[in-house]
Tab-separated table of C-alpha atoms in Angstrom:
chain	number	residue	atom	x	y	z
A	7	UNK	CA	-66.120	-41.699	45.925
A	8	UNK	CA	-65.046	-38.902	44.167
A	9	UNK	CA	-65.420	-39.255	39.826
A	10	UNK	CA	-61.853	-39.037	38.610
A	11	UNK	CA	-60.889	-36.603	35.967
A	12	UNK	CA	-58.141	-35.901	33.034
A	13	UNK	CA	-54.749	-35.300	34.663
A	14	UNK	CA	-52.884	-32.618	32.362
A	15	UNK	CA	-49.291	-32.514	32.392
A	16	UNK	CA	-47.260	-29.254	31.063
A	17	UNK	CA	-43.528	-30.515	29.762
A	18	UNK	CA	-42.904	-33.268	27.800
A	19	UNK	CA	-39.480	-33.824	28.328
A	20	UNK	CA	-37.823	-37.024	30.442
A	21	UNK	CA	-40.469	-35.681	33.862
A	22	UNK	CA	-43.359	-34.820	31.953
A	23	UNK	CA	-43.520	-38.553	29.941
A	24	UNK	CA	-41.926	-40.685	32.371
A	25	UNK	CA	-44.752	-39.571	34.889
A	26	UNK	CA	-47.647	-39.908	32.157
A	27	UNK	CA	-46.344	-43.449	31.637
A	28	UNK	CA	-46.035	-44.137	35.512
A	29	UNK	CA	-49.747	-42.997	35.532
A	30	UNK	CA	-51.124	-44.609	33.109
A	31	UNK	CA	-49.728	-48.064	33.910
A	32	UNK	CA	-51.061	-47.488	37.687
A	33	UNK	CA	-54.487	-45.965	36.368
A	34	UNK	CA	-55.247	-47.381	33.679
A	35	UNK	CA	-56.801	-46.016	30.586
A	36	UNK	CA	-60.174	-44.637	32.438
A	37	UNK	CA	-58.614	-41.430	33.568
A	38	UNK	CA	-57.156	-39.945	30.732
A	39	UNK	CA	-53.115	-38.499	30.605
A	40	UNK	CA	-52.766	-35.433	28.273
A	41	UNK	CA	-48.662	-34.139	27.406
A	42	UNK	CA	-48.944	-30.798	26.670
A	43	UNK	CA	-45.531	-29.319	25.321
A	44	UNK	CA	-44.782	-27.451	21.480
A	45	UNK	CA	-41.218	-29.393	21.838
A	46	UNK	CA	-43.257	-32.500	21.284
A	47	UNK	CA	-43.553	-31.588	17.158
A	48	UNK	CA	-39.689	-31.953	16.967
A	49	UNK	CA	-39.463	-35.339	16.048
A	50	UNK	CA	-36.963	-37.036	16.412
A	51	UNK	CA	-35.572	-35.226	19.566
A	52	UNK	CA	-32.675	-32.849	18.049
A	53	UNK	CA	-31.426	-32.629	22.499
A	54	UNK	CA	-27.494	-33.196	22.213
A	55	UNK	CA	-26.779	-33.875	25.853
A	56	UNK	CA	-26.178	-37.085	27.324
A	57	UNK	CA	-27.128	-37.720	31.089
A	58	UNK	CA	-25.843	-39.838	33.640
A	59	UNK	CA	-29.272	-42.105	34.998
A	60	UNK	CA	-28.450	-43.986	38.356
A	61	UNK	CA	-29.596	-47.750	39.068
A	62	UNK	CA	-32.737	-46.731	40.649
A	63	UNK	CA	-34.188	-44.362	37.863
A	64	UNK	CA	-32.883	-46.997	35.029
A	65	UNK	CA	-34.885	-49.066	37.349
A	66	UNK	CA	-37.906	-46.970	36.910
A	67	UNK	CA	-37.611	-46.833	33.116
A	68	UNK	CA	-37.488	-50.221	33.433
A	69	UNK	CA	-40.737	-50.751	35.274
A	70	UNK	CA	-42.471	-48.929	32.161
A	71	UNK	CA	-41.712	-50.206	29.582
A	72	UNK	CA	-38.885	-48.017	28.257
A	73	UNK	CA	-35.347	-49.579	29.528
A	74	UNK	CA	-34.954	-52.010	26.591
A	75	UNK	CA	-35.894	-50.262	24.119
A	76	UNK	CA	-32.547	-48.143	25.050
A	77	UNK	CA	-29.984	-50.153	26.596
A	78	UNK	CA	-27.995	-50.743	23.775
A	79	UNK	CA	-27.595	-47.267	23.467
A	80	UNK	CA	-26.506	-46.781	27.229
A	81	UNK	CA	-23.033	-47.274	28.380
A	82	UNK	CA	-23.024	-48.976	32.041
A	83	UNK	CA	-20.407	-46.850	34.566
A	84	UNK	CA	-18.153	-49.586	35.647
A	85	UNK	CA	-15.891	-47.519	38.153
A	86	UNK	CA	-15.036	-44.036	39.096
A	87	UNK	CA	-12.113	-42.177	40.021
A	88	UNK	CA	-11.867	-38.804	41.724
A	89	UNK	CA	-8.855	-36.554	41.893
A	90	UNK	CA	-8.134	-33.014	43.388
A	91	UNK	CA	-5.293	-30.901	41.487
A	92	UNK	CA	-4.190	-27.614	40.278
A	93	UNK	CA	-4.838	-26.946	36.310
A	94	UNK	CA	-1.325	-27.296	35.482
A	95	UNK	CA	-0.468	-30.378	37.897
A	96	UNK	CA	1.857	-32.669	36.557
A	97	UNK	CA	0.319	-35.598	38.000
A	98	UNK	CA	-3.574	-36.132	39.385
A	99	UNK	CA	-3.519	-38.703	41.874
A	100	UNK	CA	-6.482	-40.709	42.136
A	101	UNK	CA	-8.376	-40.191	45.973
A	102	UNK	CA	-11.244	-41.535	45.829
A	103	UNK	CA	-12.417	-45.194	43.260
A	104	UNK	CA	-15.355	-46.511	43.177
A	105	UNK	CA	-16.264	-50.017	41.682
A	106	UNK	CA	-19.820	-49.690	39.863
A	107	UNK	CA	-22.348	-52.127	41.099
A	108	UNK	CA	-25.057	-51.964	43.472
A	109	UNK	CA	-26.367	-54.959	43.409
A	110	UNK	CA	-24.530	-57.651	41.426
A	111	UNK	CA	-24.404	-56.881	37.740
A	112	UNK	CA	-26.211	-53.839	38.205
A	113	UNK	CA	-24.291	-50.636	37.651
A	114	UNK	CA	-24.648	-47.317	39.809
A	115	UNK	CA	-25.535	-45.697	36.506
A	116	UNK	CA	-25.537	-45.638	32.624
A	117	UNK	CA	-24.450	-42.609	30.811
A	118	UNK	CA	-27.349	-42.175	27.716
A	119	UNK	CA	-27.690	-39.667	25.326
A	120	UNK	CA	-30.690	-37.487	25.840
A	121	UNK	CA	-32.270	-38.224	22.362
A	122	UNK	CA	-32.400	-41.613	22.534
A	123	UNK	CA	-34.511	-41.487	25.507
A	124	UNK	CA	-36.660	-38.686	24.661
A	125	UNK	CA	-37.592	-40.661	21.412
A	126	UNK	CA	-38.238	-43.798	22.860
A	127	UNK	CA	-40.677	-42.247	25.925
A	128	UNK	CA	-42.260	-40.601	23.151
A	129	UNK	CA	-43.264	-43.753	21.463
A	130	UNK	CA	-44.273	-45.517	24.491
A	131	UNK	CA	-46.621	-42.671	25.756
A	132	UNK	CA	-48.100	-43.229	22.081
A	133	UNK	CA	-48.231	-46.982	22.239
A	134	UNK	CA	-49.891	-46.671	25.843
A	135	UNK	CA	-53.233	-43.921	24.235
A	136	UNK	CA	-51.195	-40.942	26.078
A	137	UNK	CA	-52.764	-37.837	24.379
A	138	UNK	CA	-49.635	-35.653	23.095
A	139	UNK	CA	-50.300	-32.365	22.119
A	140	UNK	CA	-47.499	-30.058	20.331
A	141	UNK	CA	-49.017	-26.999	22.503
A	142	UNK	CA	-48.676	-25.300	26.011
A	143	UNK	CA	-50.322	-24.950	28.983
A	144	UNK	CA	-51.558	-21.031	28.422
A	145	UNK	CA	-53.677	-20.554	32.128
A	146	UNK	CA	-55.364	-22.676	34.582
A	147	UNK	CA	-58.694	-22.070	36.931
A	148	UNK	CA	-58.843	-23.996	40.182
A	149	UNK	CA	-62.564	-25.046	40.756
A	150	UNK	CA	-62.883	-26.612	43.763
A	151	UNK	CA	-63.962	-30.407	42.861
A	152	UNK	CA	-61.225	-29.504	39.075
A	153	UNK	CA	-59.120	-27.397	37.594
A	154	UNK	CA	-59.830	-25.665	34.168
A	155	UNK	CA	-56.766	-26.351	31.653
A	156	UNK	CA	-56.571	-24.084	28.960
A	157	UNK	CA	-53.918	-24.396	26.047
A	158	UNK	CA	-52.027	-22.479	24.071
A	159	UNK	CA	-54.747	-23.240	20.403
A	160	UNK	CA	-57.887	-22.763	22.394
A	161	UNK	CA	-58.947	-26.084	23.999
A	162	UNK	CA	-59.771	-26.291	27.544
A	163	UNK	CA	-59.175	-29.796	29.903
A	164	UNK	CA	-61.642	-30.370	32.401
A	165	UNK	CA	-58.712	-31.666	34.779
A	166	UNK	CA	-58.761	-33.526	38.687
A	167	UNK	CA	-54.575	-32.441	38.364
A	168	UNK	CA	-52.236	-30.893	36.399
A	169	UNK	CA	-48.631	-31.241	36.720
A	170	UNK	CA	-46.108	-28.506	35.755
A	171	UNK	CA	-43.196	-30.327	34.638
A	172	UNK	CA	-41.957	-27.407	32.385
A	173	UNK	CA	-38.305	-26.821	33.531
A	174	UNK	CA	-36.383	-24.670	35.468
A	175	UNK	CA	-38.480	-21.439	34.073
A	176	UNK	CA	-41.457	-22.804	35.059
A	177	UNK	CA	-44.687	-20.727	33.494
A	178	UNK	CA	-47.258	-22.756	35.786
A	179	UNK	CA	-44.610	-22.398	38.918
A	180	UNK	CA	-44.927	-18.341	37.744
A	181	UNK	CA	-48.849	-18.433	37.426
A	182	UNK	CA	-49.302	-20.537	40.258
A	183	UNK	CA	-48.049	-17.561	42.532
A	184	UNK	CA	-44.957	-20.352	43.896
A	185	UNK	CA	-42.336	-18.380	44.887
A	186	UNK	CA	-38.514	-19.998	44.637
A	187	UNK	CA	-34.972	-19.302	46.811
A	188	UNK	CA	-31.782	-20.212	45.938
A	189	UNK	CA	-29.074	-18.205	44.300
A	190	UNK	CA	-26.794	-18.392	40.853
A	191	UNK	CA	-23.346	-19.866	41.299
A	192	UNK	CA	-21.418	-17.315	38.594
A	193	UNK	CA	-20.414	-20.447	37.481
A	194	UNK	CA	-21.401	-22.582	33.631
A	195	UNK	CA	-21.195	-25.910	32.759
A	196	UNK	CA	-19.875	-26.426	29.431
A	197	UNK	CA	-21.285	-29.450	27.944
A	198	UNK	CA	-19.123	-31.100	24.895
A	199	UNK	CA	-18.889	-34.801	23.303
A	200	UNK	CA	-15.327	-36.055	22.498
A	201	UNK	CA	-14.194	-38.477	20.859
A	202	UNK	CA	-10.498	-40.357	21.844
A	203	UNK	CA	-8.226	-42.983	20.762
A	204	UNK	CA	-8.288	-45.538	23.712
A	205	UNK	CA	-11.428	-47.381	25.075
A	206	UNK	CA	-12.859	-45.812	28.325
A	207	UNK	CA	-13.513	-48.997	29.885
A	208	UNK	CA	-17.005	-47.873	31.216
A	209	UNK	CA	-15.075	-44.999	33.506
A	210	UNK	CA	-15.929	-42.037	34.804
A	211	UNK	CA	-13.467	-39.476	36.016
A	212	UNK	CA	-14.350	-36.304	37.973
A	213	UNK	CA	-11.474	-33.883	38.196
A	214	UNK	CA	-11.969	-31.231	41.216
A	215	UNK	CA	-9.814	-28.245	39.780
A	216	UNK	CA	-9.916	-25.060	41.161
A	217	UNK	CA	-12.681	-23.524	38.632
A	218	UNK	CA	-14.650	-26.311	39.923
A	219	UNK	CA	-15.294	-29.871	38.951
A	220	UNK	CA	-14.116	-31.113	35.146
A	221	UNK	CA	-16.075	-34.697	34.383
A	222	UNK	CA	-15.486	-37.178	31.503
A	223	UNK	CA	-18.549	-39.723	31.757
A	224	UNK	CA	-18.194	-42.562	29.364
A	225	UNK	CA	-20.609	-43.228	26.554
A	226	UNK	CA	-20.761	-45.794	23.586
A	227	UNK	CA	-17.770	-46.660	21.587
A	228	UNK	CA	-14.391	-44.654	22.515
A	229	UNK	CA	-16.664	-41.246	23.284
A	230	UNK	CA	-17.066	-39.154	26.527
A	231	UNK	CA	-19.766	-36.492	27.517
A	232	UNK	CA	-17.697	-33.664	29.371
A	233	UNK	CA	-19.430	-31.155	31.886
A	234	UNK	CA	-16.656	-28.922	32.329
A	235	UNK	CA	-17.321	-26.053	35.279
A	236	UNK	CA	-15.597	-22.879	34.574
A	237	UNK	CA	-16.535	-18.895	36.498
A	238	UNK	CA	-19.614	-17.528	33.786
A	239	UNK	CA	-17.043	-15.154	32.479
A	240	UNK	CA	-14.477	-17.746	31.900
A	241	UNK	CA	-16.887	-20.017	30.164
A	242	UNK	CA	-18.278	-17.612	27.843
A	243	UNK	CA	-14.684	-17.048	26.431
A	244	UNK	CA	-13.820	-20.810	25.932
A	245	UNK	CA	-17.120	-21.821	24.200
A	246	UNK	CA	-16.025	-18.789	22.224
A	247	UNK	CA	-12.474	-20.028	20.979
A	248	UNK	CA	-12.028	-20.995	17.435
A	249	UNK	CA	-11.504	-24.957	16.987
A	250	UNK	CA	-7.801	-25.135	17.958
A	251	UNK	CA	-7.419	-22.785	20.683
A	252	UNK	CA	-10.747	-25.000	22.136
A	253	UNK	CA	-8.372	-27.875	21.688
A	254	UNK	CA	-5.953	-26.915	23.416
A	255	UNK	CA	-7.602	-25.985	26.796
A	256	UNK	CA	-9.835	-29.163	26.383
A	257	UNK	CA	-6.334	-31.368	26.285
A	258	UNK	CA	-4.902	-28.963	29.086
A	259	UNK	CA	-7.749	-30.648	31.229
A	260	UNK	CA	-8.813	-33.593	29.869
A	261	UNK	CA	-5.028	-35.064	29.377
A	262	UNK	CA	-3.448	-37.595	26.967
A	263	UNK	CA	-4.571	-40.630	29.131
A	264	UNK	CA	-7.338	-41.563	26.265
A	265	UNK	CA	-4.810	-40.776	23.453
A	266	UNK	CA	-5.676	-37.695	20.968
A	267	UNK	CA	-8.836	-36.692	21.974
A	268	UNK	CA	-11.546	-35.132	18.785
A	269	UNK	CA	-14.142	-32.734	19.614
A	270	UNK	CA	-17.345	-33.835	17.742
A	271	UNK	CA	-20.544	-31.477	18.543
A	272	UNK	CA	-20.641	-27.484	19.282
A	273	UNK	CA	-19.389	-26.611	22.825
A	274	UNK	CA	-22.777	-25.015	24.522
A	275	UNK	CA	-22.292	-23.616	27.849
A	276	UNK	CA	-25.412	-23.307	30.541
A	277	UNK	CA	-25.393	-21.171	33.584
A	278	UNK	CA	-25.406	-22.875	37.198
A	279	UNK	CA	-27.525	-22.175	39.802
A	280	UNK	CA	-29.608	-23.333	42.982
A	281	UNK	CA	-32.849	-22.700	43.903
A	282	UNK	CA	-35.824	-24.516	45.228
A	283	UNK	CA	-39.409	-23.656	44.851
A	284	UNK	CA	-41.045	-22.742	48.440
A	285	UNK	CA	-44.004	-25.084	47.759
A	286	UNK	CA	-44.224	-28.525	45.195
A	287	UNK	CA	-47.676	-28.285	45.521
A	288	UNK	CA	-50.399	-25.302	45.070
A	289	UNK	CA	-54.153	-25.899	44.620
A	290	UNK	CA	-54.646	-29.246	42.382
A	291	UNK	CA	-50.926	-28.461	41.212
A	292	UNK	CA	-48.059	-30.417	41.407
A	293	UNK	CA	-44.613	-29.264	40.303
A	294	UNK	CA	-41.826	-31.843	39.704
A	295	UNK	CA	-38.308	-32.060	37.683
A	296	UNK	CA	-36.209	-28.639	37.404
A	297	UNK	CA	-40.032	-26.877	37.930
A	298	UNK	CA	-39.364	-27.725	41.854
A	299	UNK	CA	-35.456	-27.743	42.277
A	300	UNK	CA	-32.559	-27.008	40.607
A	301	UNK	CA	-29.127	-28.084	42.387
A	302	UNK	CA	-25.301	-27.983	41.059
A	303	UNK	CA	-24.691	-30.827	38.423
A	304	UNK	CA	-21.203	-31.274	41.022
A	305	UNK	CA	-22.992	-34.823	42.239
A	306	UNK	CA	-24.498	-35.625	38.261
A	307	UNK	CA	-28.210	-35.630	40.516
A	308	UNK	CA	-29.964	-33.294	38.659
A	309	UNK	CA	-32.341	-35.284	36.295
A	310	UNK	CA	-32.017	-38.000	39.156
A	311	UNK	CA	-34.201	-35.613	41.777
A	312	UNK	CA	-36.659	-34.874	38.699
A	313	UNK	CA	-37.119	-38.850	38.101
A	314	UNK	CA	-37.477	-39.507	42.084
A	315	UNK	CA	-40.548	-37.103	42.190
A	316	UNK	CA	-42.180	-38.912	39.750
A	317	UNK	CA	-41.844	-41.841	41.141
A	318	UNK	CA	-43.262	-40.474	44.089
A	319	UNK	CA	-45.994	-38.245	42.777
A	320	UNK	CA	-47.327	-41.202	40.839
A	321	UNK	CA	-47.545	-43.839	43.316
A	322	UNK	CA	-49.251	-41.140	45.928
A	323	UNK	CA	-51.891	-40.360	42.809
A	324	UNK	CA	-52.406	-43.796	42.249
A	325	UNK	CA	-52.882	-45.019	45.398
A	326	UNK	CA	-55.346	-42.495	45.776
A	327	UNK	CA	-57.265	-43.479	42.845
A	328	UNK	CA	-57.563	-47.110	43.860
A	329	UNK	CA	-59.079	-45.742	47.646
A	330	UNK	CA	-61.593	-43.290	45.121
A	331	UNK	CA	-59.861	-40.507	46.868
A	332	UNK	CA	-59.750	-37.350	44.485
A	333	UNK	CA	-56.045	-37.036	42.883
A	334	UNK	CA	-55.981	-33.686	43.058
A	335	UNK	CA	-57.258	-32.606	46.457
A	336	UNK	CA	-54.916	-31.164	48.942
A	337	UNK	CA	-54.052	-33.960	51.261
A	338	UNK	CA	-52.783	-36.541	48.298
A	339	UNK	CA	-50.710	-33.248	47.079
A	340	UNK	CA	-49.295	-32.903	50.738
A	341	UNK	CA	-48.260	-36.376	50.787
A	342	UNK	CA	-45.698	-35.940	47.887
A	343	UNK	CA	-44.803	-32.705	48.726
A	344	UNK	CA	-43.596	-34.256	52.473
A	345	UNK	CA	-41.886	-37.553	50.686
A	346	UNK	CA	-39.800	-35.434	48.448
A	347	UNK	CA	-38.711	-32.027	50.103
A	348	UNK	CA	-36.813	-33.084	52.437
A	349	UNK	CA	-34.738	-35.544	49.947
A	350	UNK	CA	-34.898	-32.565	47.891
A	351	UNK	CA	-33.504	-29.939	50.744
A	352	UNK	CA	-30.744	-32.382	52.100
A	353	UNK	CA	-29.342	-33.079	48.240
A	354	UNK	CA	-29.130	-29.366	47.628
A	355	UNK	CA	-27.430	-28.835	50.695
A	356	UNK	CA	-24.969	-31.395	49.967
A	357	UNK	CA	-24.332	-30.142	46.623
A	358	UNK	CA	-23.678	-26.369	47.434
A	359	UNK	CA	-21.329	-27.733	49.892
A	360	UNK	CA	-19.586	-29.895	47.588
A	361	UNK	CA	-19.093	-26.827	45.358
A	362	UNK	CA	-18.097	-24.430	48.225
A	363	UNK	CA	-15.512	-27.005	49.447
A	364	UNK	CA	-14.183	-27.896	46.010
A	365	UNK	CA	-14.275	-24.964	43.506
A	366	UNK	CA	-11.554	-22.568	45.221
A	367	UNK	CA	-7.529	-22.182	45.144
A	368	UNK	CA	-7.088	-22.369	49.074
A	369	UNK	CA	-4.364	-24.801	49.688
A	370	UNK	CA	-5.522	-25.855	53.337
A	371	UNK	CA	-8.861	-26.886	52.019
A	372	UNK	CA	-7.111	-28.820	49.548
A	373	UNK	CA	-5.583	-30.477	52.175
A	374	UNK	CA	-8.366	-31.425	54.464
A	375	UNK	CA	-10.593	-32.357	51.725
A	376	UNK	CA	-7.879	-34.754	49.913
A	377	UNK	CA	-7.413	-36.327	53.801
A	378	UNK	CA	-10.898	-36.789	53.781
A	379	UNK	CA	-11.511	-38.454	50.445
A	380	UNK	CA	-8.271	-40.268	51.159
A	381	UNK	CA	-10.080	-41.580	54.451
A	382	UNK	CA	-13.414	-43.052	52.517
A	383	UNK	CA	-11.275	-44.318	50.352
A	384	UNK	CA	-9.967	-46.746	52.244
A	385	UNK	CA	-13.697	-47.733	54.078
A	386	UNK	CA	-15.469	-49.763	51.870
A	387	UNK	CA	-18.761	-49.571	54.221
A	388	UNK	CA	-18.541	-45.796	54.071
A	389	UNK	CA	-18.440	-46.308	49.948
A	390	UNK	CA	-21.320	-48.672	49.653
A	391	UNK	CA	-23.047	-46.229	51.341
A	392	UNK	CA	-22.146	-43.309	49.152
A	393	UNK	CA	-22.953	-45.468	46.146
A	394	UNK	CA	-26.511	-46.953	47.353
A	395	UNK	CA	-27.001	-42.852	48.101
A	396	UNK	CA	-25.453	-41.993	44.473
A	397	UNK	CA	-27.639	-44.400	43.010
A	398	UNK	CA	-30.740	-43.225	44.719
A	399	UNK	CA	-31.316	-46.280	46.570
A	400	UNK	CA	-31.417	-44.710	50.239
A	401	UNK	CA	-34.238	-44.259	52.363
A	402	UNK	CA	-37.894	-44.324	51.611
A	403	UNK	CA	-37.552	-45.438	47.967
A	404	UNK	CA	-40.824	-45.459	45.762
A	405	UNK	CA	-42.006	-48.850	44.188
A	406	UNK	CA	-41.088	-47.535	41.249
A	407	UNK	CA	-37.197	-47.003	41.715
A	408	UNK	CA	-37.126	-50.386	43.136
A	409	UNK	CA	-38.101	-51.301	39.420
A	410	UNK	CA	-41.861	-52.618	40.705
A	411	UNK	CA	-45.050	-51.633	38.766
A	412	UNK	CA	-47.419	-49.823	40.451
């Protein structure tokens, strides 16, 4: 029996707090769960994004205690429609719907504004005796039966684990030696909320254009959350553009089907890229979230992938615990680290594809791919399977994502 110590996680963002909740529901409150992360003195969360969280994550916010405190905030995605056309099509026939559910009366996702979420994780962490601490991770010391955790005022953690969860510029990934590959896509997303005349109806619309994918996910009341894909260069002019020039390539894409559309936060636009780290795992260090992988937001997985290893990570740590195995030690590391790359691999695979086959002007891709989405259009087995996929419900699903406490 080995005697348990703190677990120390660096990012306290949607990773970083989800997993501290996972862990301390599983645990208990004899190992202590320190947040360490200066963006937890913003209060409330200033983050303007909105994200798109699939049936089994929305699951695992469910299973701790977080779901209903935001659901009347999220906006369920009833159906979605995919079209491939040229910028200045007259028409964009729809070639792919999907109806929303996974299960009946469940939705395939909810579109949420980052905020709301952040604020109410916060809350439960501090409800559930989670130590917060406004500060980073500064250096760590692996020693054998612990790892030494210093932060960023002074105060060092006597740690079993600690957990970078600290983004897609990972300092611990850095320190830790972890190398990544991948590559940038000279492509940005350019994130923007509209508002628009008509009621969505809880749809989501992904328009593959040449530049690469434009997407109008629905949220509350008659606004959508755009991620808009344009070449770097490209993108860095639009978010540029004084108001009405703005306008007017937003309509040019987003059409008149909504009625007069109103822009109604600053246009931001963040560079797009790939990579994987070449290890999740490094001595009593775990990395999850954008600290391990960062794909293409074509497939809206991003966050998704981030959730999925925490699910994972804390049901390995916690089963562990309950055998008095130590948390930290290589083996119960190696067991997450095999449950997620793979998953982790295979979705950035299909997502550079995705991006390759749809962001480019070649007419007899156009063709093929339009056959093709044509064809699973018209299969609904082959669609229930994409959805169950889209809304991380395939293969070895943790307890958690199947919405069961650990």
């Amino acid at each position: 029996m080995s005697a348990q110590q703190s677990i120390v996680i660096g990012g306290g963002a949607f990773a970083g707090l989800a997993l501290a909740l996972a862990l301390r529901q599983g645990l208990g409150d004899g190992i202590p769960v320190i947040v360490a992360d200066p963006a937890l003195a913003v209060r409330p969360s200033r983050d303007p994004r909105a994200t798109a969280i699939v049936a089994a994550c929305r699951r695992l916010f469910d299973a701790i205690g977080v779901w209903d405190q935001v659901a009347a905030e999220a906006q369920p995605i009833l159906d979605m429609v995919v079209t491939d056309s040229k910028l200045h099509d007259a028409t964009r026939p729809a070639f792919l719907t999907f109806a929303g559910n996974v299960e009946p009366g469940e939705p395939f996702a909810h579109m949420i504004e980052n905020r709301y979420l952040i604020d109410a994780l916060t809350r439960r962490a501090e409800a559930e005796g989670i130590e917060l601490r406004a500060t980073a991770v500064s250096t760590f010391d692996s020693r054998g039966h612990g790892i030494d955790v210093t932060l960023a005022d002074g105060s060092v953690i006597a740690a079993s684990l600690l957990v970078a969860a600290d983004g897609a510029r990972s300092k611990l990934r850095e320190r830790a030696g972890i190398a990544t590959h991948g590559w940038d896509y000279d492509q940005s997303g350019i994130v923007v909320t509209v508002g628009h005349e008509r009621d969505h109806h809880g749809r989501a619309e992904e328009h593959f254009l040449p530049a690469g994918p434009f997407a109008i996910l629905p949220l509350t009341g008659a606004r959508s959350s755009l991620v808009w894909t344009e070449k770097r260069a490209e993108a860095g002019r639009v978010v540029a553009l004084g108001a009405e020039e703005f306008h007017r390539e937003l309509e040019q894409r987003f059409g008149l089907h909504l009625g007069e559309i109103k822009v109604l936060d600053q246009p931001r636009a963040f560079p797009l890229g790939y990579f994987v780290a070449r290890s999740f795992i490094a001595e009593r260090l775990a990395l999850v979230g954008d600290a391990a992988h960062v794909i293409h937001p074509i497939a809206g997985q991003g966050l998704n992938m981030g959730l999925k290893d925490v699910a994972a990570l804390a049901e390995v740590i916690v089963d562990a615990a309950r055998l008095g195995i130590d948390l930290g030690q290589a083996d119960v590391l190696g067991s997450y680290q095999r449950w997620r790359r793979f998953d982790t691999m295979a979705m950035g695979f299909a997502t550079n594809s995705l991006n390759l086959l749809f962001s480019n002007e070649s007419a007899l891709l156009r063709s093929v791919r339009d056959i093709g989405l044509g064809l699973v259009d018209r299969a609904p087995p082959l669609k229930s399977l994409f959805i169950r996929h889209a809304a991380g419900l395939a293969g070895e699903v943790p307890r958690l994502l199947k919405g069961e406490a650990l």
